[in-house]
GROMACS .gro file of N, CA and C in nm:
model
  474
    1MET      N    1   1.447   1.713   7.053
    1MET     CA    2   1.544   1.725   6.945
    1MET      C    3   1.601   1.865   6.946
    2GLY      N    4   1.725   1.870   6.908
    2GLY     CA    5   1.789   2.000   6.900
    2GLY      C    6   1.752   2.072   6.772
    3GLN      N    7   1.782   2.200   6.773
    3GLN     CA    8   1.749   2.283   6.657
    3GLN      C    9   1.826   2.237   6.533
    4GLN      N   10   1.948   2.192   6.552
    4GLN     CA   11   2.029   2.146   6.439
    4GLN      C   12   1.970   2.020   6.375
    5GLN      N   13   1.920   1.929   6.457
    5GLN     CA   14   1.860   1.807   6.406
    5GLN      C   15   1.731   1.836   6.328
    6LEU      N   16   1.649   1.927   6.379
    6LEU     CA   17   1.527   1.966   6.307
    6LEU      C   18   1.561   2.030   6.173
    7LEU      N   19   1.663   2.111   6.171
    7LEU     CA   20   1.706   2.176   6.048
    7LEU      C   21   1.753   2.071   5.945
    8LEU      N   22   1.824   1.969   5.991
    8LEU     CA   23   1.870   1.863   5.901
    8LEU      C   24   1.752   1.782   5.846
    9ILE      N   25   1.651   1.756   5.929
    9ILE     CA   26   1.533   1.683   5.882
    9ILE      C   27   1.459   1.764   5.777
   10VAL      N   28   1.439   1.893   5.801
   10VAL     CA   29   1.371   1.979   5.704
   10VAL      C   30   1.450   1.985   5.575
   11LEU      N   31   1.581   1.998   5.585
   11LEU     CA   32   1.667   2.003   5.467
   11LEU      C   33   1.658   1.872   5.388
   12ALA      N   34   1.657   1.759   5.458
   12ALA     CA   35   1.646   1.628   5.391
   12ALA      C   36   1.512   1.615   5.319
   13VAL      N   37   1.404   1.660   5.381
   13VAL     CA   38   1.272   1.654   5.318
   13VAL      C   39   1.269   1.740   5.192
   14ILE      N   40   1.328   1.856   5.197
   14ILE     CA   41   1.332   1.945   5.080
   14ILE      C   42   1.413   1.881   4.967
   15ILE      N   43   1.527   1.823   4.998
   15ILE     CA   44   1.611   1.759   4.896
   15ILE      C   45   1.539   1.640   4.833
   16VAL      N   46   1.472   1.559   4.914
   16VAL     CA   47   1.398   1.445   4.860
   16VAL      C   48   1.284   1.493   4.771
   17GLY      N   49   1.214   1.598   4.812
   17GLY     CA   50   1.106   1.654   4.729
   17GLY      C   51   1.156   1.704   4.596
   18ILE      N   52   1.269   1.773   4.596
   18ILE     CA   53   1.327   1.822   4.470
   18ILE      C   54   1.369   1.704   4.382
   19ALA      N   55   1.427   1.602   4.441
   19ALA     CA   56   1.468   1.484   4.363
   19ALA      C   57   1.348   1.416   4.299
   20ILE      N   58   1.237   1.409   4.370
   20ILE     CA   59   1.116   1.347   4.314
   20ILE      C   60   1.064   1.429   4.197
   21ILE      N   61   1.061   1.560   4.211
   21ILE     CA   62   1.012   1.647   4.103
   21ILE      C   63   1.101   1.635   3.980
   22VAL      N   64   1.232   1.635   3.999
   22VAL     CA   65   1.325   1.620   3.886
   22VAL      C   66   1.306   1.484   3.819
   23GLY      N   67   1.288   1.380   3.898
   23GLY     CA   68   1.266   1.246   3.842
   23GLY      C   69   1.139   1.238   3.760
   24ILE      N   70   1.032   1.300   3.807
   24ILE     CA   71   0.906   1.300   3.731
   24ILE      C   72   0.924   1.373   3.599
   25ASN      N   73   0.991   1.488   3.601
   25ASN     CA   74   1.014   1.564   3.478
   25ASN      C   75   1.099   1.485   3.379
   26MET      N   76   1.203   1.417   3.429
   26MET     CA   77   1.287   1.337   3.340
   26MET      C   78   1.209   1.221   3.281
   27PHE      N   79   1.123   1.159   3.361
   27PHE     CA   80   1.044   1.047   3.311
   27PHE      C   81   0.949   1.091   3.202
   28SER      N   82   0.880   1.204   3.220
   28SER     CA   83   0.784   1.248   3.119
   28SER      C   84   0.855   1.288   2.990
   29ALA      N   85   0.973   1.349   2.999
   29ALA     CA   86   1.049   1.384   2.879
   29ALA      C   87   1.095   1.257   2.807
   30SER      N   88   1.136   1.158   2.884
   30SER     CA   89   1.179   1.032   2.825
   30SER      C   90   1.062   0.958   2.761
   31ALA      N   91   0.946   0.964   2.823
   31ALA     CA   92   0.827   0.897   2.767
   31ALA      C   93   0.787   0.960   2.635
   32ALA      N   94   0.794   1.093   2.625
   32ALA     CA   95   0.759   1.161   2.500
   32ALA      C   96   0.859   1.125   2.390
   33ALA      N   97   0.987   1.119   2.424
   33ALA     CA   98   1.089   1.083   2.325
   33ALA      C   99   1.073   0.938   2.280
   34ALA      N  100   1.041   0.849   2.374
   34ALA     CA  101   1.021   0.708   2.339
   34ALA      C  102   0.899   0.692   2.248
   35ASN      N  103   0.792   0.769   2.275
   35ASN     CA  104   0.674   0.762   2.189
   35ASN      C  105   0.706   0.812   2.049
   36GLN      N  106   0.785   0.920   2.041
   36GLN     CA  107   0.825   0.971   1.909
   36GLN      C  108   0.905   0.867   1.832
   37ASP      N  109   0.999   0.802   1.899
   37ASP     CA  110   1.077   0.696   1.834
   37ASP      C  111   0.988   0.582   1.785
   38ALA      N  112   0.889   0.546   1.865
   38ALA     CA  113   0.798   0.437   1.827
   38ALA      C  114   0.713   0.476   1.707
   39VAL      N  115   0.667   0.602   1.701
   39VAL     CA  116   0.586   0.647   1.588
   39VAL      C  117   0.671   0.651   1.461
   40VAL      N  118   0.795   0.698   1.472
   40VAL     CA  119   0.886   0.698   1.356
   40VAL      C  120   0.907   0.555   1.307
   41ASN      N  121   0.931   0.463   1.400
   41ASN     CA  122   0.951   0.323   1.364
   41ASN      C  123   0.827   0.265   1.295
   42ASP      N  124   0.709   0.294   1.348
   42ASP     CA  125   0.585   0.245   1.285
   42ASP      C  126   0.570   0.302   1.144
   43CYS      N  127   0.599   0.431   1.127
   43CYS     CA  128   0.586   0.493   0.993
   43CYS      C  129   0.683   0.430   0.894
   44LEU      N  130   0.806   0.403   0.938
   44LEU     CA  131   0.903   0.340   0.849
   44LEU      C  132   0.862   0.197   0.814
   45ASP      N  133   0.807   0.125   0.910
   45ASP     CA  134   0.757  -0.010   0.883
   45ASP      C  135   0.643  -0.005   0.781
   46LEU      N  136   0.550   0.088   0.800
   46LEU     CA  137   0.438   0.101   0.707
   46LEU      C  138   0.486   0.144   0.568
   47ALA      N  139   0.589   0.230   0.563
   47ALA     CA  140   0.643   0.272   0.433
   47ALA      C  141   0.705   0.154   0.360
   48GLY      N  142   0.776   0.068   0.432
   48GLY     CA  143   0.832  -0.051   0.371
   48GLY      C  144   0.725  -0.145   0.317
   49ARG      N  145   0.619  -0.162   0.395
   49ARG     CA  146   0.507  -0.246   0.350
   49ARG      C  147   0.439  -0.185   0.228
   50ALA      N  148   0.422  -0.051   0.230
   50ALA     CA  149   0.357   0.017   0.117
   50ALA      C  150   0.440   0.001  -0.010
   51TYR      N  151   0.571   0.015   0.003
   51TYR     CA  152   0.658  -0.001  -0.114
   51TYR      C  153   0.651  -0.143  -0.169
   52GLN      N  154   0.655  -0.241  -0.079
   52GLN     CA  155   0.645  -0.381  -0.124
   52GLN      C  156   0.515  -0.405  -0.199
   53TRP      N  157   0.405  -0.349  -0.149
   53TRP     CA  158   0.276  -0.367  -0.216
   53TRP      C  159   0.277  -0.298  -0.352
   54ALA      N  160   0.332  -0.177  -0.359
   54ALA     CA  161   0.326  -0.098  -0.482
   54ALA      C  162   0.406  -0.161  -0.595
   55ILE      N  163   0.518  -0.225  -0.566
   55ILE     CA  164   0.600  -0.279  -0.674
   55ILE      C  165   0.555  -0.418  -0.721
   56LYS      N  166   0.463  -0.480  -0.647
   56LYS     CA  167   0.411  -0.610  -0.690
   56LYS      C  168   0.320  -0.593  -0.810
   57PRO      N  169   0.320  -0.689  -0.901
   57PRO     CA  170   0.225  -0.684  -1.012
   57PRO      C  171   0.081  -0.696  -0.960
   58GLU      N  172  -0.010  -0.642  -1.036
   58GLU     CA  173  -0.151  -0.648  -0.998
   58GLU      C  174  -0.201  -0.792  -0.988
   59ALA      N  175  -0.146  -0.878  -1.071
   59ALA     CA  176  -0.188  -1.019  -1.072
   59ALA      C  177  -0.157  -1.089  -0.940
   60THR      N  178  -0.057  -1.040  -0.867
   60THR     CA  179  -0.021  -1.101  -0.738
   60THR      C  180  -0.071  -1.019  -0.620
   61GLY      N  181  -0.166  -0.931  -0.645
   61GLY     CA  182  -0.226  -0.853  -0.537
   61GLY      C  183  -0.153  -0.726  -0.503
   62GLY      N  184  -0.074  -0.675  -0.594
   62GLY     CA  185   0.002  -0.553  -0.569
   62GLY      C  186  -0.055  -0.433  -0.640
   63GLY      N  187   0.021  -0.325  -0.636
   63GLY     CA  188  -0.024  -0.200  -0.694
   63GLY      C  189   0.021  -0.177  -0.837
   64ASN      N  190   0.102  -0.267  -0.892
   64ASN     CA  191   0.149  -0.255  -1.030
   64ASN      C  192   0.222  -0.122  -1.053
   65ASN      N  193   0.324  -0.095  -0.969
   65ASN     CA  194   0.405   0.027  -0.975
   65ASN      C  195   0.324   0.154  -0.953
   66SER      N  196   0.227   0.146  -0.864
   66SER     CA  197   0.147   0.263  -0.827
   66SER      C  198   0.098   0.245  -0.683
   67PHE      N  199   0.084   0.358  -0.613
   67PHE     CA  200   0.030   0.355  -0.478
   67PHE      C  201  -0.120   0.380  -0.476
   68LYS      N  202  -0.180   0.402  -0.591
   68LYS     CA  203  -0.324   0.429  -0.596
   68LYS      C  204  -0.401   0.308  -0.544
   69GLY      N  205  -0.500   0.335  -0.462
   69GLY     CA  206  -0.583   0.228  -0.408
   69GLY      C  207  -0.526   0.160  -0.285
   70ILE      N  208  -0.414   0.208  -0.234
   70ILE     CA  209  -0.353   0.144  -0.118
   70ILE      C  210  -0.434   0.174   0.008
   71ASP      N  211  -0.442   0.077   0.096
   71ASP     CA  212  -0.497   0.097   0.230
   71ASP      C  213  -0.429  -0.003   0.324
   72PHE      N  214  -0.458   0.009   0.453
   72PHE     CA  215  -0.388  -0.073   0.550
   72PHE      C  216  -0.417  -0.222   0.534
   73THR      N  217  -0.534  -0.258   0.485
   73THR     CA  218  -0.563  -0.400   0.466
   73THR      C  219  -0.474  -0.460   0.358
   74LYS      N  220  -0.434  -0.380   0.260
   74LYS     CA  221  -0.347  -0.429   0.153
   74LYS      C  222  -0.202  -0.441   0.199
   75LEU      N  223  -0.173  -0.386   0.316
   75LEU     CA  224  -0.037  -0.396   0.371
   75LEU      C  225  -0.023  -0.516   0.463
   76GLY      N  226  -0.125  -0.602   0.465
   76GLY     CA  227  -0.118  -0.722   0.547
   76GLY      C  228  -0.164  -0.703   0.689
   77LEU      N  229  -0.229  -0.590   0.718
   77LEU     CA  230  -0.282  -0.566   0.852
   77LEU      C  231  -0.429  -0.603   0.853
   78SER      N  232  -0.471  -0.676   0.955
   78SER     CA  233  -0.611  -0.721   0.958
   78SER      C  234  -0.698  -0.618   1.028
   79VAL      N  235  -0.822  -0.613   0.987
   79VAL     CA  236  -0.918  -0.518   1.043
   79VAL      C  237  -0.975  -0.576   1.172
   80ALA      N  238  -0.974  -0.494   1.278
   80ALA     CA  239  -1.034  -0.537   1.404
   80ALA      C  240  -1.186  -0.539   1.390
   81GLU      N  241  -1.248  -0.640   1.446
   81GLU     CA  242  -1.393  -0.653   1.434
   81GLU      C  243  -1.460  -0.602   1.562
   82ASN      N  244  -1.497  -0.476   1.562
   82ASN     CA  245  -1.575  -0.421   1.672
   82ASN      C  246  -1.651  -0.300   1.623
   83SER      N  247  -1.758  -0.267   1.693
   83SER     CA  248  -1.845  -0.160   1.645
   83SER      C  249  -1.796  -0.022   1.685
   84ASN      N  250  -1.720  -0.011   1.793
   84ASN     CA  251  -1.669   0.118   1.838
   84ASN      C  252  -1.519   0.105   1.861
   85PRO      N  253  -1.439   0.118   1.756
   85PRO     CA  254  -1.296   0.087   1.768
   85PRO      C  255  -1.220   0.174   1.866
   86ARG      N  256  -1.257   0.301   1.882
   86ARG     CA  257  -1.179   0.388   1.970
   86ARG      C  258  -1.186   0.344   2.116
   87LYS      N  259  -1.299   0.291   2.161
   87LYS     CA  260  -1.309   0.251   2.301
   87LYS      C  261  -1.241   0.118   2.329
   88ASN      N  262  -1.212   0.041   2.225
   88ASN     CA  263  -1.155  -0.092   2.243
   88ASN      C  264  -1.005  -0.098   2.217
   89VAL      N  265  -0.940   0.017   2.205
   89VAL     CA  266  -0.795   0.018   2.180
   89VAL      C  267  -0.724  -0.032   2.305
   90ASN      N  268  -0.636  -0.128   2.288
   90ASN     CA  269  -0.553  -0.171   2.399
   90ASN      C  270  -0.411  -0.190   2.348
   91LYS      N  271  -0.323  -0.229   2.436
   91LYS     CA  272  -0.181  -0.236   2.402
   91LYS      C  273  -0.149  -0.340   2.296
   92LEU      N  274  -0.236  -0.434   2.272
   92LEU     CA  275  -0.204  -0.542   2.180
   92LEU      C  276  -0.279  -0.534   2.048
   93SER      N  277  -0.362  -0.434   2.030
   93SER     CA  278  -0.446  -0.434   1.911
   93SER      C  279  -0.410  -0.323   1.814
   94VAL      N  280  -0.442  -0.347   1.691
   94VAL     CA  281  -0.438  -0.246   1.587
   94VAL      C  282  -0.583  -0.225   1.546
   95VAL      N  283  -0.632  -0.104   1.559
   95VAL     CA  284  -0.773  -0.078   1.536
   95VAL      C  285  -0.790   0.012   1.415
   96PHE      N  286  -0.873  -0.029   1.322
   96PHE     CA  287  -0.898   0.049   1.202
   96PHE      C  288  -1.020   0.137   1.222
   97LEU      N  289  -1.006   0.264   1.187
   97LEU     CA  290  -1.119   0.355   1.188
   97LEU      C  291  -1.175   0.366   1.047
   98ALA      N  292  -1.092   0.341   0.949
   98ALA     CA  293  -1.126   0.338   0.807
   98ALA      C  294  -1.012   0.262   0.741
   99PRO      N  295  -1.025   0.219   0.615
   99PRO     CA  296  -0.914   0.148   0.552
   99PRO      C  297  -0.786   0.231   0.543
  100GLU      N  298  -0.797   0.364   0.551
  100GLU     CA  299  -0.679   0.450   0.540
  100GLU      C  300  -0.632   0.502   0.676
  101GLU      N  301  -0.690   0.454   0.786
  101GLU     CA  302  -0.652   0.504   0.918
  101GLU      C  303  -0.656   0.391   1.020
  102TYR      N  304  -0.555   0.386   1.108
  102TYR     CA  305  -0.560   0.290   1.218
  102TYR      C  306  -0.491   0.348   1.340
  103VAL      N  307  -0.518   0.285   1.455
  103VAL     CA  308  -0.466   0.329   1.583
  103VAL      C  309  -0.398   0.210   1.649
  104ASN      N  310  -0.280   0.234   1.707
  104ASN     CA  311  -0.219   0.132   1.792
  104ASN      C  312  -0.173   0.199   1.921
  105GLU      N  313  -0.097   0.129   2.005
  105GLU     CA  314  -0.057   0.185   2.134
  105GLU      C  315   0.035   0.306   2.121
  106ASN      N  316   0.099   0.324   2.006
  106ASN     CA  317   0.192   0.435   1.986
  106ASN      C  318   0.125   0.561   1.933
  107GLY      N  319   0.018   0.545   1.855
  107GLY     CA  320  -0.047   0.663   1.796
  107GLY      C  321  -0.150   0.625   1.692
  108SER      N  322  -0.191   0.725   1.616
  108SER     CA  323  -0.286   0.702   1.506
  108SER      C  324  -0.215   0.734   1.375
  109TYR      N  325  -0.253   0.662   1.270
  109TYR     CA  326  -0.183   0.670   1.143
  109TYR      C  327  -0.282   0.683   1.028
  110THR      N  328  -0.242   0.762   0.929
  110THR     CA  329  -0.321   0.773   0.806
  110THR      C  330  -0.231   0.739   0.689
  111LEU      N  331  -0.293   0.700   0.580
  111LEU     CA  332  -0.222   0.654   0.462
  111LEU      C  333  -0.287   0.718   0.341
  112ASP      N  334  -0.204   0.780   0.254
  112ASP     CA  335  -0.257   0.844   0.134
  112ASP      C  336  -0.168   0.810   0.015
  113GLY      N  337  -0.222   0.734  -0.078
  113GLY     CA  338  -0.148   0.698  -0.198
  113GLY      C  339  -0.213   0.750  -0.323
  114SER      N  340  -0.299   0.852  -0.307
  114SER     CA  341  -0.378   0.901  -0.421
  114SER      C  342  -0.291   0.961  -0.532
  115ALA      N  343  -0.170   1.004  -0.500
  115ALA     CA  344  -0.082   1.061  -0.603
  115ALA      C  345  -0.035   0.955  -0.702
  116GLY      N  346  -0.030   0.831  -0.658
  116GLY     CA  347   0.012   0.723  -0.746
  116GLY      C  348   0.161   0.698  -0.744
  117THR      N  349   0.242   0.802  -0.757
  117THR     CA  350   0.387   0.785  -0.763
  117THR      C  351   0.452   0.785  -0.625
  118TYR      N  352   0.380   0.828  -0.524
  118TYR     CA  353   0.433   0.823  -0.388
  118TYR      C  354   0.318   0.803  -0.289
  119CYS      N  355   0.355   0.763  -0.169
  119CYS     CA  356   0.259   0.738  -0.062
  119CYS      C  357   0.302   0.818   0.060
  120THR      N  358   0.207   0.881   0.126
  120THR     CA  359   0.234   0.958   0.246
  120THR      C  360   0.171   0.889   0.366
  121ILE      N  361   0.253   0.862   0.466
  121ILE     CA  362   0.207   0.803   0.591
  121ILE      C  363   0.227   0.907   0.699
  122THR      N  364   0.120   0.939   0.772
  122THR     CA  365   0.128   1.037   0.880
  122THR      C  366   0.092   0.969   1.010
  123GLY      N  367   0.181   0.980   1.108
  123GLY     CA  368   0.157   0.922   1.240
  123GLY      C  369   0.154   1.031   1.345
  124THR      N  370   0.057   1.025   1.434
  124THR     CA  371   0.045   1.121   1.543
  124THR      C  372   0.057   1.045   1.674
  125GLY      N  373   0.154   1.084   1.757
  125GLY     CA  374   0.180   1.016   1.882
  125GLY      C  375   0.071   1.036   1.986
  126VAL      N  376   0.085   0.965   2.099
  126VAL     CA  377  -0.014   0.973   2.206
  126VAL      C  378   0.042   1.031   2.335
  127THR      N  379   0.173   1.045   2.346
  127THR     CA  380   0.234   1.093   2.469
  127THR      C  381   0.282   1.236   2.451
  128ALA      N  382   0.229   1.326   2.532
  128ALA     CA  383   0.265   1.468   2.522
  128ALA      C  384   0.395   1.496   2.596
  129ASP      N  385   0.467   1.597   2.546
  129ASP     CA  386   0.587   1.643   2.616
  129ASP      C  387   0.547   1.746   2.721
  130LYS      N  388   0.645   1.813   2.782
  130LYS     CA  389   0.614   1.908   2.890
  130LYS      C  390   0.535   2.029   2.840
  131ASN      N  391   0.536   2.056   2.710
  131ASN     CA  392   0.460   2.167   2.653
  131ASN      C  393   0.320   2.125   2.610
  132GLY      N  394   0.286   1.999   2.629
  132GLY     CA  395   0.154   1.949   2.592
  132GLY      C  396   0.141   1.916   2.445
  133THR      N  397   0.253   1.905   2.373
  133THR     CA  398   0.246   1.872   2.230
  133THR      C  399   0.284   1.726   2.208
  134VAL      N  400   0.225   1.669   2.105
  134VAL     CA  401   0.259   1.532   2.065
  134VAL      C  402   0.332   1.537   1.931
  135CYS      N  403   0.403   1.431   1.901
  135CYS     CA  404   0.478   1.429   1.775
  135CYS      C  405   0.386   1.400   1.658
  136GLU      N  406   0.423   1.455   1.544
  136GLU     CA  407   0.357   1.422   1.418
  136GLU      C  408   0.467   1.386   1.319
  137VAL      N  409   0.464   1.262   1.273
  137VAL     CA  410   0.568   1.210   1.185
  137VAL      C  411   0.506   1.190   1.047
  138THR      N  412   0.572   1.246   0.945
  138THR     CA  413   0.526   1.229   0.807
  138THR      C  414   0.636   1.157   0.730
  139THR      N  415   0.602   1.043   0.672
  139THR     CA  416   0.696   0.966   0.592
  139THR      C  417   0.640   0.952   0.452
  140LYS      N  418   0.725   0.984   0.354
  140LYS     CA  419   0.686   0.967   0.213
  140LYS      C  420   0.779   0.864   0.152
  141VAL      N  421   0.719   0.774   0.076
  141VAL     CA  422   0.796   0.675   0.001
  141VAL      C  423   0.751   0.683  -0.144
  142ASN      N  424   0.850   0.684  -0.235
  142ASN     CA  425   0.812   0.690  -0.377
  142ASN      C  426   0.830   0.553  -0.440
  143ILE      N  427   0.794   0.544  -0.566
  143ILE     CA  428   0.793   0.416  -0.636
  143ILE      C  429   0.934   0.360  -0.655
  144ALA      N  430   1.037   0.446  -0.641
  144ALA     CA  431   1.175   0.401  -0.649
  144ALA      C  432   1.225   0.348  -0.514
  145GLY      N  433   1.142   0.362  -0.410
  145GLY     CA  434   1.180   0.313  -0.278
  145GLY      C  435   1.250   0.414  -0.191
  146ASN      N  436   1.258   0.540  -0.236
  146ASN     CA  437   1.322   0.644  -0.156
  146ASN      C  438   1.228   0.690  -0.045
  147LEU      N  439   1.284   0.707   0.074
  147LEU     CA  440   1.207   0.749   0.190
  147LEU      C  441   1.246   0.889   0.234
  148LYS      N  442   1.149   0.963   0.283
  148LYS     CA  443   1.174   1.094   0.342
  148LYS      C  444   1.085   1.106   0.464
  149THR      N  445   1.145   1.131   0.580
  149THR     CA  446   1.069   1.140   0.705
  149THR      C  447   1.092   1.274   0.771
  150ALA      N  448   0.984   1.335   0.817
  150ALA     CA  449   0.991   1.463   0.890
  150ALA      C  450   0.917   1.446   1.022
  151VAL      N  451   0.975   1.502   1.129
  151VAL     CA  452   0.915   1.494   1.261
  151VAL      C  453   0.890   1.635   1.312
  152ALA      N  454   0.769   1.659   1.363
  152ALA     CA  455   0.734   1.788   1.422
  152ALA      C  456   0.665   1.763   1.555
  153ARG      N  457   0.672   1.859   1.644
  153ARG     CA  458   0.603   1.851   1.773
  153ARG      C  459   0.514   1.973   1.786
  154SER      N  460   0.412   1.980   1.705
  154SER     CA  461   0.330   2.100   1.705
  154SER      C  462   0.185   2.076   1.741
  155LYS      N  463   0.143   1.952   1.744
  155LYS     CA  464   0.002   1.924   1.774
  155LYS      C  465  -0.019   1.919   1.924
  156LYS      N  466  -0.118   1.993   1.971
  156LYS     CA  467  -0.153   1.989   2.113
  156LYS      C  468  -0.236   1.864   2.140
  157LEU      N  469  -0.208   1.800   2.250
  157LEU     CA  470  -0.284   1.682   2.289
  157LEU      C  471  -0.425   1.724   2.327
  158LYS      N  472  -0.524   1.655   2.272
  158LYS     CA  473  -0.664   1.690   2.299
  158LYS      C  474  -0.712   1.630   2.427
   0.00000   0.00000   0.00000
């Protein structure tokens, strides 16, 4: 082979290597953004369920215009039956660690309605971005049905 042909082969290998690296970086950034969107969606779904429960009368299994006593089982989510829930998490299950906490394929979620007039749902994602941080989404819903959601990327993946 001539020197020019060898140079072209080396140049092609370098270009393909750079393209692969750029593709991997784009994929990981996209995966982190998709996980954040999924956690936001889960928090909004849980907030809607929490609001529906809170405005129901106590006689029909609701909160009687209060979020006090709310937990995930009261939102219509069933408790997984296993002794070690963290090891049994899979893509199709919702696993409860306590009535106020559960894990799904998108992240882990906590629920706090102790204030009575509002409920706070906090979701922590599972996919880290290039800085090693995962999203933390906090959604608050009040008894009037108003929602407020904040997204941060400050938690380091353990």
